[in-house]
């Protein structure tokens, strides 16, 4: 029997891991005879059956019918992920393929997040979602000033979360591009990393133009700070709906609606915003009812001040090792690319 205080015996752990992998591959309940024949030839069928009874009593496996095989429960998957799962890496060929795809497009955050959703969906065979980075308070990363007429200029600000924003500045006096370039260089040096309040309180402006640009930046950054939503891209919903667990028409409609409306995905991202590393939510660990029979695996990318979320939504019989390996690699790549936007 299982000692609930000390966990599973080595044999029971091996049996549970085998049931998880076999069920994930076959998508059907696993019988003791098949387990012994394929994986456990040195153990008697009676011993395997007794251990399966013990695993079922502990809530790690279940059966849909008394005479059918066994399949992992949500608790079984949690035990597998937390104690039995073996670390994995994606192949060097896959890494090269992913790198090549990202370096084929322009240095643009929206394009990267869309591509990341597509790559995740294609490489995991599940639904994916990617949010743009969200900073609690916008910080200035870069500013350019572009003359548009004799007395006006376009203020172009790149914020720390990687988003570009523009605002027109109109002056009473004439301004030329050389003057704007000098002003932009000084403000980049003095105000890089500043939040709106820091820009407003900066007292070292050397000209009316510098003061006017600062006022423009404060207005622009405050407007961004008041924005409570961020972009979210998704892909692979059709792959998720092709799984037998979600073949019912009403269930499929619920899932499609959750992705199309995006609010549930944003709530998942918000909950994961301040958590480090890979987050795995299996079944009823998910706060969103629509995903209570799914697994959601996600991770952050970016920095502590501004981070986005990349994630995968699939059935609880997810290939966790592979999904986690892909998320770790892609999250690291996105963090690197995002940092390069401000260099």
Coordinates of C-alpha atoms in Angstrom, one line a residue:
X1 CA 0.0 0.0 0.0
X2 CA 1.0 3.7 -0.4
X3 CA 2.4 5.5 2.6
X4 CA 0.7 8.9 2.2
X5 CA 3.2 10.6 4.5
X6 CA 6.3 9.4 2.6
X7 CA 4.8 9.3 -0.9
X8 CA 5.1 6.4 -3.4
X9 CA 7.5 3.6 -3.5
X10 CA 10.0 3.5 -6.4
X11 CA 8.0 0.8 -8.1
X12 CA 4.8 2.8 -7.7
X13 CA 6.4 5.9 -9.0
X14 CA 7.7 4.0 -12.0
X15 CA 4.2 2.5 -12.6
X16 CA 2.5 5.9 -12.4
X17 CA 5.1 7.5 -14.8
X18 CA 4.5 4.6 -17.2
X19 CA 0.8 5.0 -17.1
X20 CA 1.1 8.8 -17.7
X21 CA 3.3 8.3 -20.7
X22 CA 1.3 5.4 -22.2
X23 CA -2.0 7.2 -21.8
X24 CA -0.5 10.4 -23.3
X25 CA 0.6 8.4 -26.3
X26 CA -2.4 6.1 -26.8
X27 CA -5.2 8.5 -25.6
X28 CA -7.0 5.5 -24.1
X29 CA -7.0 3.8 -20.7
X30 CA -4.0 1.6 -19.9
X31 CA -4.4 -2.1 -18.8
X32 CA -2.1 -4.0 -16.5
X33 CA -1.4 -6.7 -19.1
X34 CA -0.2 -4.1 -21.6
X35 CA 2.0 -2.4 -19.0
X36 CA 3.7 -5.7 -18.1
X37 CA 4.2 -6.7 -21.7
X38 CA 5.6 -3.4 -22.9
X39 CA 7.3 -1.9 -19.9
X40 CA 7.5 -4.1 -16.8
X41 CA 8.4 -7.6 -17.9
X42 CA 10.1 -8.4 -14.7
X43 CA 7.1 -7.7 -12.5
X44 CA 4.1 -10.1 -12.2
X45 CA 0.7 -8.9 -13.5
X46 CA -0.8 -9.5 -10.0
X47 CA 1.8 -7.1 -8.4
X48 CA 1.1 -4.5 -11.1
X49 CA -2.6 -4.8 -10.5
X50 CA -2.2 -4.5 -6.7
X51 CA -0.1 -1.3 -7.2
X52 CA -2.7 0.1 -9.6
X53 CA -5.4 -0.5 -7.0
X54 CA -3.2 1.4 -4.5
X55 CA -2.6 4.3 -6.9
X56 CA -6.3 4.5 -7.6
X57 CA -7.1 4.5 -3.8
X58 CA -4.7 7.4 -3.4
X59 CA -6.4 9.3 -6.2
X60 CA -3.6 9.2 -8.8
X61 CA -5.3 7.1 -11.4
X62 CA -8.9 6.2 -12.2
X63 CA -11.0 4.1 -14.6
X64 CA -14.1 5.0 -16.6
X65 CA -15.5 1.4 -16.1
X66 CA -14.7 -1.4 -13.6
X67 CA -13.4 -3.6 -16.4
X68 CA -11.5 -0.9 -18.3
X69 CA -7.8 0.2 -17.9
X70 CA -6.6 3.1 -15.9
X71 CA -5.8 6.7 -16.7
X72 CA -4.1 9.5 -14.7
X73 CA -6.2 11.8 -12.7
X74 CA -5.4 15.5 -12.3
X75 CA -3.7 14.6 -9.0
X76 CA -1.7 12.0 -10.8
X77 CA -0.5 14.4 -13.4
X78 CA 0.5 16.9 -10.7
X79 CA 2.5 14.2 -8.9
X80 CA 4.2 13.3 -12.2
X81 CA 5.1 16.9 -13.0
X82 CA 6.4 17.7 -9.6
X83 CA 8.2 14.5 -8.8
X84 CA 8.7 12.2 -11.8
X85 CA 9.1 14.4 -14.9
X86 CA 12.5 14.2 -16.4
X87 CA 14.1 17.5 -17.7
X88 CA 14.2 17.7 -21.5
X89 CA 15.7 20.0 -24.2
X90 CA 14.6 20.7 -27.7
X91 CA 17.0 19.5 -30.5
X92 CA 19.6 21.8 -31.9
X93 CA 17.8 21.6 -35.3
X94 CA 14.6 23.0 -33.7
X95 CA 16.6 25.7 -31.9
X96 CA 18.1 26.7 -35.3
X97 CA 14.8 26.7 -37.0
X98 CA 13.2 28.9 -34.3
X99 CA 16.1 31.3 -34.3
X100 CA 16.0 31.6 -38.1
X101 CA 12.3 32.4 -38.1
X102 CA 12.7 35.2 -35.6
X103 CA 15.7 36.7 -37.4
X104 CA 13.8 36.7 -40.7
X105 CA 11.5 39.5 -39.5
X106 CA 12.0 43.1 -38.4
X107 CA 12.9 44.1 -34.9
X108 CA 9.3 44.7 -34.0
X109 CA 7.6 43.5 -30.8
X110 CA 4.2 42.9 -32.3
X111 CA 5.7 40.8 -35.1
X112 CA 7.7 38.8 -32.5
X113 CA 4.7 38.1 -30.3
X114 CA 2.6 36.9 -33.2
X115 CA 5.4 34.7 -34.5
X116 CA 6.0 33.3 -30.9
X117 CA 2.3 32.2 -30.8
X118 CA 2.6 30.5 -34.1
X119 CA 5.9 28.8 -33.2
X120 CA 4.5 27.6 -29.9
X121 CA 1.3 26.2 -31.5
X122 CA 3.3 24.4 -34.3
X123 CA 6.0 22.9 -32.1
X124 CA 3.7 21.7 -29.2
X125 CA 0.6 20.8 -31.2
X126 CA -1.6 22.7 -28.7
X127 CA -3.1 26.2 -28.4
X128 CA -0.8 29.0 -27.5
X129 CA -1.0 32.6 -26.3
X130 CA 1.6 35.4 -26.0
X131 CA 1.1 38.8 -24.4
X132 CA 3.1 41.9 -25.0
X133 CA 5.2 43.1 -22.0
X134 CA 3.4 45.2 -19.4
X135 CA 5.1 47.6 -17.2
X136 CA 3.4 48.7 -14.0
X137 CA 4.8 52.2 -14.7
X138 CA 6.2 53.0 -18.1
X139 CA 9.9 53.8 -18.2
X140 CA 11.5 55.8 -21.0
X141 CA 14.0 53.7 -23.0
X142 CA 14.7 55.9 -26.0
X143 CA 13.4 59.2 -27.6
X144 CA 13.7 60.6 -31.1
X145 CA 12.6 64.0 -32.3
X146 CA 11.7 64.4 -36.0
X147 CA 11.0 67.7 -37.7
X148 CA 7.6 67.8 -39.5
X149 CA 7.3 71.5 -40.3
X150 CA 9.0 74.7 -39.4
X151 CA 7.5 74.9 -36.0
X152 CA 6.5 71.3 -35.2
X153 CA 8.2 68.0 -34.5
X154 CA 7.1 64.4 -33.8
X155 CA 8.2 63.1 -30.4
X156 CA 8.8 59.3 -30.8
X157 CA 9.3 57.5 -27.5
X158 CA 10.3 53.9 -27.0
X159 CA 9.2 52.6 -23.6
X160 CA 10.8 49.9 -21.6
X161 CA 8.1 47.3 -22.5
X162 CA 9.1 47.7 -26.1
X163 CA 6.2 49.8 -27.4
X164 CA 6.6 52.9 -29.6
X165 CA 4.4 56.0 -29.0
X166 CA 4.2 59.3 -30.9
X167 CA 3.0 62.7 -30.1
X168 CA 3.1 66.0 -32.1
X169 CA 4.9 68.9 -30.5
X170 CA 4.1 72.4 -31.8
X171 CA 6.2 75.4 -30.9
X172 CA 5.9 79.1 -31.4
X173 CA 9.5 79.5 -32.6
X174 CA 11.2 77.8 -35.5
X175 CA 13.0 74.5 -34.9
X176 CA 15.3 72.6 -37.2
X177 CA 16.4 68.9 -37.2
X178 CA 20.0 69.7 -35.9
X179 CA 18.5 71.3 -32.8
X180 CA 16.0 68.4 -32.4
X181 CA 18.9 65.9 -32.6
X182 CA 20.9 67.7 -29.9
X183 CA 17.9 67.8 -27.7
X184 CA 17.1 64.2 -28.2
X185 CA 20.6 63.1 -27.5
X186 CA 20.7 64.9 -24.2
X187 CA 17.3 63.7 -23.1
X188 CA 18.3 60.1 -23.9
X189 CA 21.3 60.5 -21.7
X190 CA 19.6 62.2 -18.8
X191 CA 16.2 60.5 -18.7
X192 CA 16.7 56.9 -19.8
X193 CA 14.9 54.6 -17.4
X194 CA 12.8 57.4 -16.0
X195 CA 9.1 57.1 -15.1
X196 CA 6.7 59.9 -15.9
X197 CA 7.1 61.4 -12.4
X198 CA 10.9 61.5 -12.8
X199 CA 10.6 63.3 -16.2
X200 CA 8.1 65.8 -14.7
X201 CA 10.5 66.6 -11.8
X202 CA 13.6 66.8 -13.9
X203 CA 15.0 70.3 -13.2
X204 CA 18.0 70.4 -15.5
X205 CA 16.4 71.4 -18.8
X206 CA 18.7 73.8 -20.6
X207 CA 16.3 75.3 -23.1
X208 CA 12.5 75.9 -23.5
X209 CA 12.6 73.2 -26.2
X210 CA 13.9 70.6 -23.7
X211 CA 11.2 71.6 -21.2
X212 CA 8.5 71.3 -23.9
X213 CA 9.7 67.9 -25.0
X214 CA 9.6 66.7 -21.3
X215 CA 6.0 68.0 -20.9
X216 CA 5.1 66.0 -24.0
X217 CA 6.8 62.9 -22.7
X218 CA 5.0 63.1 -19.4
X219 CA 1.7 63.4 -21.1
X220 CA 2.4 60.5 -23.4
X221 CA 3.7 58.2 -20.6
X222 CA 0.8 59.0 -18.3
X223 CA -1.6 58.2 -21.1
X224 CA 0.1 54.8 -21.5
X225 CA 0.1 54.2 -17.8
X226 CA -3.6 54.6 -17.7
X227 CA -4.1 51.9 -20.3
X228 CA -5.1 48.8 -18.4
X229 CA -4.9 46.2 -21.2
X230 CA -2.2 44.8 -23.4
X231 CA -2.0 42.9 -26.6
X232 CA -2.5 39.2 -26.6
X233 CA -2.0 36.9 -29.6
X234 CA -3.0 33.3 -29.9
X235 CA -2.8 30.3 -32.3
X236 CA -3.4 26.6 -32.5
X237 CA -7.0 26.6 -31.2
X238 CA -8.0 24.2 -33.9
X239 CA -5.4 21.7 -32.7
X240 CA -6.8 21.9 -29.2
X241 CA -10.4 21.3 -30.4
X242 CA -9.2 18.3 -32.4
X243 CA -8.4 16.5 -29.1
X244 CA -11.2 14.0 -28.1
X245 CA -11.7 15.7 -24.7
X246 CA -13.0 18.8 -26.4
X247 CA -14.9 17.3 -29.3
X248 CA -18.4 18.2 -27.9
X249 CA -19.9 21.1 -29.7
X250 CA -20.8 23.2 -26.6
X251 CA -17.3 22.6 -25.1
X252 CA -15.6 23.7 -28.3
X253 CA -17.7 26.8 -28.4
X254 CA -16.7 27.7 -24.9
X255 CA -13.0 27.4 -25.7
X256 CA -13.2 29.3 -28.9
X257 CA -15.1 32.1 -27.1
X258 CA -12.4 32.3 -24.4
X259 CA -9.6 32.7 -26.9
X260 CA -11.5 35.2 -29.1
X261 CA -12.6 37.4 -26.2
X262 CA -9.0 37.2 -24.8
X263 CA -10.0 38.3 -21.3
X264 CA -9.4 34.9 -19.8
X265 CA -5.9 34.9 -21.4
X266 CA -5.2 38.3 -20.0
X267 CA -6.3 37.2 -16.5
X268 CA -3.9 34.2 -16.7
X269 CA -1.1 36.6 -17.8
X270 CA -1.9 38.9 -14.9
X271 CA -1.8 36.1 -12.4
X272 CA 1.6 34.9 -13.7
X273 CA 3.1 38.4 -14.1
X274 CA 5.2 38.3 -10.9
X275 CA 6.1 34.6 -10.8
X276 CA 9.5 33.4 -11.9
X277 CA 10.1 30.3 -13.9
X278 CA 7.7 27.8 -15.5
X279 CA 4.1 27.8 -14.1
X280 CA 2.1 24.6 -14.5
X281 CA -1.7 24.7 -13.7
X282 CA -3.4 21.4 -14.1
X283 CA -7.2 21.0 -14.3
X284 CA -9.0 22.7 -11.4
X285 CA -5.8 24.6 -10.4
X286 CA -6.8 26.9 -13.2
X287 CA -8.9 29.8 -11.9
X288 CA -10.8 30.1 -15.2
X289 CA -13.7 27.6 -15.3
X290 CA -13.4 27.2 -19.1
X291 CA -9.9 25.7 -18.6
X292 CA -10.7 23.4 -15.6
X293 CA -10.2 20.3 -17.7
X294 CA -7.1 21.7 -19.4
X295 CA -3.5 22.2 -18.4
X296 CA -2.0 25.7 -18.8
X297 CA 1.8 26.0 -18.9
X298 CA 3.3 29.5 -19.0
X299 CA 6.4 31.5 -18.3
X300 CA 7.5 35.1 -18.3
X301 CA 9.8 36.9 -20.7
X302 CA 11.3 40.3 -20.5
X303 CA 12.6 41.9 -17.3
X304 CA 11.3 42.5 -13.8
X305 CA 10.1 46.0 -14.7
X306 CA 8.2 44.9 -17.8
X307 CA 7.4 41.4 -18.7
X308 CA 5.1 39.5 -21.0
X309 CA 3.8 35.9 -20.8
X310 CA 4.0 33.0 -23.2
X311 CA 1.9 30.0 -22.6
X312 CA 0.4 26.7 -23.9
X313 CA -3.2 25.4 -23.3
X314 CA -3.8 21.7 -23.9
X315 CA -5.4 18.7 -22.4
X316 CA -4.2 17.4 -19.0
X317 CA -2.4 14.6 -20.8
X318 CA 0.0 17.2 -22.1
X319 CA 3.6 16.2 -23.1
X320 CA 4.9 18.3 -20.2
X321 CA 8.6 17.7 -20.7
X322 CA 8.5 18.9 -24.3
X323 CA 6.1 21.8 -23.7
X324 CA 8.3 23.1 -20.8
X325 CA 11.5 22.7 -22.8
X326 CA 10.0 24.8 -25.7
X327 CA 8.7 27.4 -23.4
X328 CA 12.1 27.8 -21.7
X329 CA 13.9 28.2 -24.9
X330 CA 11.4 30.5 -26.5
X331 CA 11.1 32.6 -23.3
X332 CA 14.9 33.1 -23.2
X333 CA 14.9 34.0 -26.9
X334 CA 12.1 36.5 -26.5
X335 CA 13.8 38.1 -23.4
X336 CA 17.0 38.5 -25.5
X337 CA 15.2 40.0 -28.5
X338 CA 13.1 42.3 -26.3
X339 CA 16.3 43.6 -24.5
X340 CA 17.9 44.4 -27.9
X341 CA 15.0 46.8 -28.7
X342 CA 16.5 49.3 -26.3
X343 CA 20.1 49.0 -27.3

